[in-house]
Short mmCIF file of C-alpha atoms in Angstrom, two decimals:
data_model
loop_
_atom_site.label_atom_id
_atom_site.label_comp_id
_atom_site.label_asym_id
_atom_site.label_seq_id
_atom_site.Cartn_x
_atom_site.Cartn_y
_atom_site.Cartn_z
CA MET G 117 44.61 -58.68 -64.88
CA LYS G 118 46.55 -59.35 -68.03
CA SER G 119 43.66 -60.04 -70.40
CA HIS G 120 43.26 -57.82 -73.45
CA MET G 121 40.52 -55.22 -73.08
CA PHE G 122 39.16 -52.85 -75.71
CA GLY G 123 38.66 -49.79 -73.50
CA ALA G 124 41.58 -47.36 -73.67
CA VAL G 125 42.78 -44.48 -71.49
CA ASP G 126 39.73 -42.18 -71.57
CA SER G 127 36.63 -41.44 -73.65
CA PRO G 128 38.23 -38.97 -76.12
CA THR G 129 41.06 -41.43 -76.85
CA CYS G 130 38.65 -44.31 -77.23
CA ILE G 131 36.36 -42.36 -79.57
CA ARG G 132 39.33 -41.18 -81.65
CA ARG G 133 40.59 -44.76 -82.03
CA THR G 134 37.11 -45.95 -83.00
CA ASN G 135 36.85 -43.27 -85.69
CA TYR G 136 40.11 -44.33 -87.39
CA GLN G 137 39.43 -46.70 -90.28
CA THR G 138 42.70 -48.62 -90.50
CA THR G 139 41.31 -52.05 -91.37
CA LEU G 140 38.57 -53.46 -93.57
CA THR G 141 36.86 -55.22 -90.66
CA PRO G 142 34.63 -53.10 -88.42
CA THR G 143 36.11 -52.76 -84.97
CA ALA G 144 34.64 -50.61 -82.23
CA TYR G 145 36.62 -49.80 -79.12
CA CYS G 146 33.92 -47.85 -77.39
CA ASP G 147 30.30 -47.35 -78.29
CA PRO G 148 27.97 -44.62 -77.11
CA ILE G 149 25.74 -45.63 -74.22
CA GLY G 150 22.04 -45.63 -74.93
CA GLY G 151 18.95 -47.77 -74.90
CA TRP G 152 15.22 -47.83 -74.43
CA ASN G 153 13.22 -48.06 -71.24
CA CYS G 154 10.11 -50.20 -71.43
CA ALA G 155 6.95 -49.09 -69.59
CA ALA G 156 3.50 -50.66 -69.35
CA SER G 157 0.45 -49.56 -67.39
CA LEU G 158 -1.92 -51.93 -65.60
CA LYS G 159 -4.89 -49.65 -66.20
CA PRO G 160 -5.56 -47.81 -69.45
CA LEU G 161 -4.15 -44.30 -69.15
CA PRO G 162 -6.55 -41.38 -69.68
CA SER G 163 -6.09 -39.62 -72.99
CA LYS G 164 -4.46 -36.23 -73.10
CA THR G 165 -7.44 -34.76 -74.96
CA ASN G 166 -9.90 -35.10 -72.07
CA GLN G 167 -7.51 -33.26 -69.68
CA SER G 168 -7.99 -35.81 -66.90
CA VAL G 169 -5.22 -36.40 -64.41
CA PRO G 170 -3.74 -39.91 -64.19
CA ASP G 171 -4.55 -41.91 -61.05
CA PRO G 172 -1.96 -42.05 -58.27
CA THR G 173 0.63 -44.45 -59.63
CA ILE G 174 2.80 -47.13 -58.07
CA LEU G 175 5.94 -47.74 -60.12
CA VAL G 176 7.35 -51.26 -60.09
CA THR G 177 10.82 -51.11 -61.62
CA ALA G 178 13.76 -53.35 -62.49
CA ALA G 179 16.96 -53.00 -64.49
CA ILE G 180 17.40 -54.88 -67.76
CA ASP G 181 21.11 -54.38 -68.33
CA SER G 182 24.41 -55.32 -66.80
CA ARG G 183 28.04 -54.68 -67.57
CA SER G 184 31.35 -56.42 -67.55
CA PHE G 185 34.99 -55.48 -67.82
CA MET G 186 35.42 -58.09 -70.54
CA MET G 187 33.82 -57.44 -73.93
CA SER G 188 30.90 -59.76 -74.81
CA ASN G 189 31.08 -61.56 -71.47
CA THR G 190 28.50 -60.40 -68.97
CA ALA G 191 26.85 -62.73 -66.51
CA PRO G 192 24.20 -60.92 -64.44
CA GLY G 193 23.48 -64.00 -62.35
CA ASP G 194 20.87 -63.97 -59.62
CA GLY G 195 21.02 -60.23 -59.00
CA LEU G 196 19.66 -58.79 -62.22
CA ALA G 197 17.71 -61.82 -63.36
CA THR G 198 15.67 -62.20 -60.16
CA GLY G 199 14.38 -58.62 -60.23
CA PHE G 200 13.59 -58.76 -63.95
CA ILE G 201 11.79 -62.11 -63.69
CA THR G 202 9.86 -61.06 -60.58
CA LEU G 203 8.64 -57.89 -62.32
CA LEU G 204 7.44 -59.94 -65.30
CA ALA G 205 5.68 -62.44 -63.01
CA VAL G 206 3.90 -59.68 -61.07
CA ALA G 207 2.89 -57.94 -64.32
CA LYS G 208 1.49 -61.19 -65.70
CA ALA G 209 -0.42 -61.95 -62.49
CA LEU G 210 -1.97 -58.48 -62.19
CA GLY G 211 -2.50 -58.28 -65.95
CA GLY G 212 -4.77 -61.32 -65.65
CA LEU G 213 -7.33 -59.29 -63.70
CA SER G 214 -10.51 -58.43 -65.56
CA LEU G 215 -10.75 -54.95 -67.08
CA GLU G 216 -13.59 -54.18 -64.65
CA LYS G 217 -11.39 -55.02 -61.63
CA LYS G 218 -8.53 -52.96 -63.04
CA GLN G 219 -10.83 -49.95 -63.60
CA ASN G 220 -12.10 -50.17 -60.00
CA LEU G 221 -8.59 -49.86 -58.54
CA ASN G 222 -8.04 -46.44 -56.97
CA LYS G 223 -4.35 -46.54 -57.94
CA ASN G 224 -2.59 -47.52 -61.11
CA VAL G 225 0.45 -49.76 -61.32
CA MET G 226 3.06 -49.03 -63.93
CA PHE G 227 5.80 -51.53 -64.71
CA VAL G 228 9.06 -50.00 -65.94
CA LEU G 229 12.19 -51.81 -67.11
CA PHE G 230 15.20 -49.49 -67.10
CA ASP G 231 18.01 -49.78 -69.63
CA GLY G 232 21.31 -48.19 -68.69
CA GLU G 233 21.12 -48.63 -64.92
CA ALA G 234 24.55 -50.26 -64.91
CA PHE G 235 25.92 -47.00 -66.33
CA ASP G 236 25.15 -44.35 -63.72
CA ASN G 237 21.37 -45.01 -63.71
CA ILE G 238 20.80 -43.38 -67.10
CA GLY G 239 17.49 -45.24 -67.62
CA SER G 240 15.79 -44.04 -64.44
CA THR G 241 17.39 -40.60 -64.75
CA ARG G 242 15.90 -40.26 -68.24
CA MET G 243 12.46 -41.27 -66.94
CA VAL G 244 12.59 -38.55 -64.26
CA PHE G 245 13.74 -36.02 -66.88
CA ASP G 246 10.84 -37.02 -69.15
CA MET G 247 8.35 -36.77 -66.24
CA LYS G 248 9.54 -33.27 -65.39
CA ASN G 249 9.08 -32.27 -69.05
CA SER G 250 5.65 -33.98 -69.45
CA ASN G 251 7.08 -36.55 -71.89
CA PHE G 252 6.38 -39.76 -69.95
CA PRO G 253 5.28 -42.35 -71.01
CA LEU G 254 5.40 -40.85 -74.52
CA ALA G 255 7.11 -37.82 -75.98
CA VAL G 256 4.68 -35.10 -77.00
CA ASN G 257 3.29 -35.59 -80.50
CA LYS G 258 0.65 -33.06 -81.56
CA VAL G 259 -0.64 -35.28 -84.39
CA MET G 260 -1.37 -38.46 -82.41
CA ILE G 261 -3.87 -38.98 -79.60
CA GLN G 262 -1.72 -39.74 -76.58
CA PRO G 263 -2.17 -40.64 -72.93
CA ALA G 264 -2.03 -37.86 -70.39
CA PRO G 265 1.56 -37.44 -69.18
CA ILE G 266 2.54 -38.95 -65.86
CA ARG G 267 4.45 -36.46 -63.74
CA MET G 268 6.44 -36.81 -60.54
CA GLU G 269 3.46 -35.69 -58.45
CA ASN G 270 1.42 -38.63 -59.82
CA ILE G 271 3.91 -41.16 -58.39
CA GLU G 272 2.79 -42.38 -54.99
CA ARG G 273 5.26 -45.23 -54.43
CA ILE G 274 8.25 -46.79 -56.16
CA ILE G 275 9.03 -50.47 -55.72
CA GLU G 276 12.44 -51.35 -57.14
CA LEU G 277 13.08 -55.03 -57.72
CA GLY G 278 16.84 -55.37 -57.65
CA ALA G 279 19.02 -58.21 -56.48
CA LEU G 280 16.47 -60.39 -54.73
CA GLY G 281 19.16 -62.84 -53.70
CA HIS G 282 19.59 -66.55 -53.85
CA ILE G 283 16.74 -68.94 -53.27
CA THR G 284 16.65 -69.34 -49.48
CA ASP G 285 14.13 -69.15 -46.67
CA GLN G 286 15.08 -65.58 -45.76
CA LEU G 287 13.52 -62.42 -47.14
CA TYR G 288 15.35 -59.10 -47.09
CA VAL G 289 13.53 -55.77 -47.25
CA HIS G 290 15.43 -52.48 -47.59
CA PHE G 291 13.71 -49.16 -47.00
CA ASP G 292 14.36 -45.72 -45.61
CA THR G 293 13.76 -45.96 -41.84
CA ALA G 294 13.11 -42.21 -41.69
CA SER G 295 10.27 -42.59 -44.19
CA GLU G 296 6.81 -41.37 -43.29
CA PHE G 297 5.54 -44.80 -44.41
CA LYS G 298 7.58 -46.79 -41.85
CA LYS G 299 4.45 -47.99 -40.05
CA GLU G 300 2.97 -49.33 -43.31
CA VAL G 301 6.24 -51.08 -44.19
CA ASP G 302 6.42 -52.66 -40.71
CA GLU G 303 2.84 -53.94 -41.12
CA ILE G 304 3.62 -55.46 -44.53
CA ILE G 305 6.75 -57.15 -43.17
CA GLY G 306 4.70 -58.51 -40.26
CA GLN G 307 2.14 -59.94 -42.69
CA ILE G 308 4.88 -61.58 -44.79
CA ASN G 309 6.52 -63.12 -41.72
CA SER G 310 3.27 -64.53 -40.33
#
């Protein structure tokens, strides 16, 4: 590869070069990694003031970022786009349920879009960190009325919508075969195939 790239040597070198102001035009060689995850709940979350525990929650997740070796040229293609679009379609379909039907569900569904997954899963890692510190879905604010925090023990299932592949007649399902839920997964696959 002989194309010019902005990344240089290592992080300290890159940051040092970015901090030098040698021209009048702003040039950045390396930027800090960061972003915002986006989370939405199907059911209204109980408020923190009434001390109720959130319902068992199913997380439906997808990544919203990608990366490229060439600056300003990233094409996520089918992989990223299919998971992101599928999550939005499922959220819209379930969001169309009446409030009464949503309240009668014995489990909640939370849709989470992770930013930073292309860089060592920093979006999902941050969510787990926030859950362990009772800061998910919102950081603690003693002035505002907030929903009760969702913790790791409230999560019953995680469905990650990743690269769902090209449009074909085949469906691929990946799961841990040693999982205690193997029988349930086999039943779901059987229903899909029938």
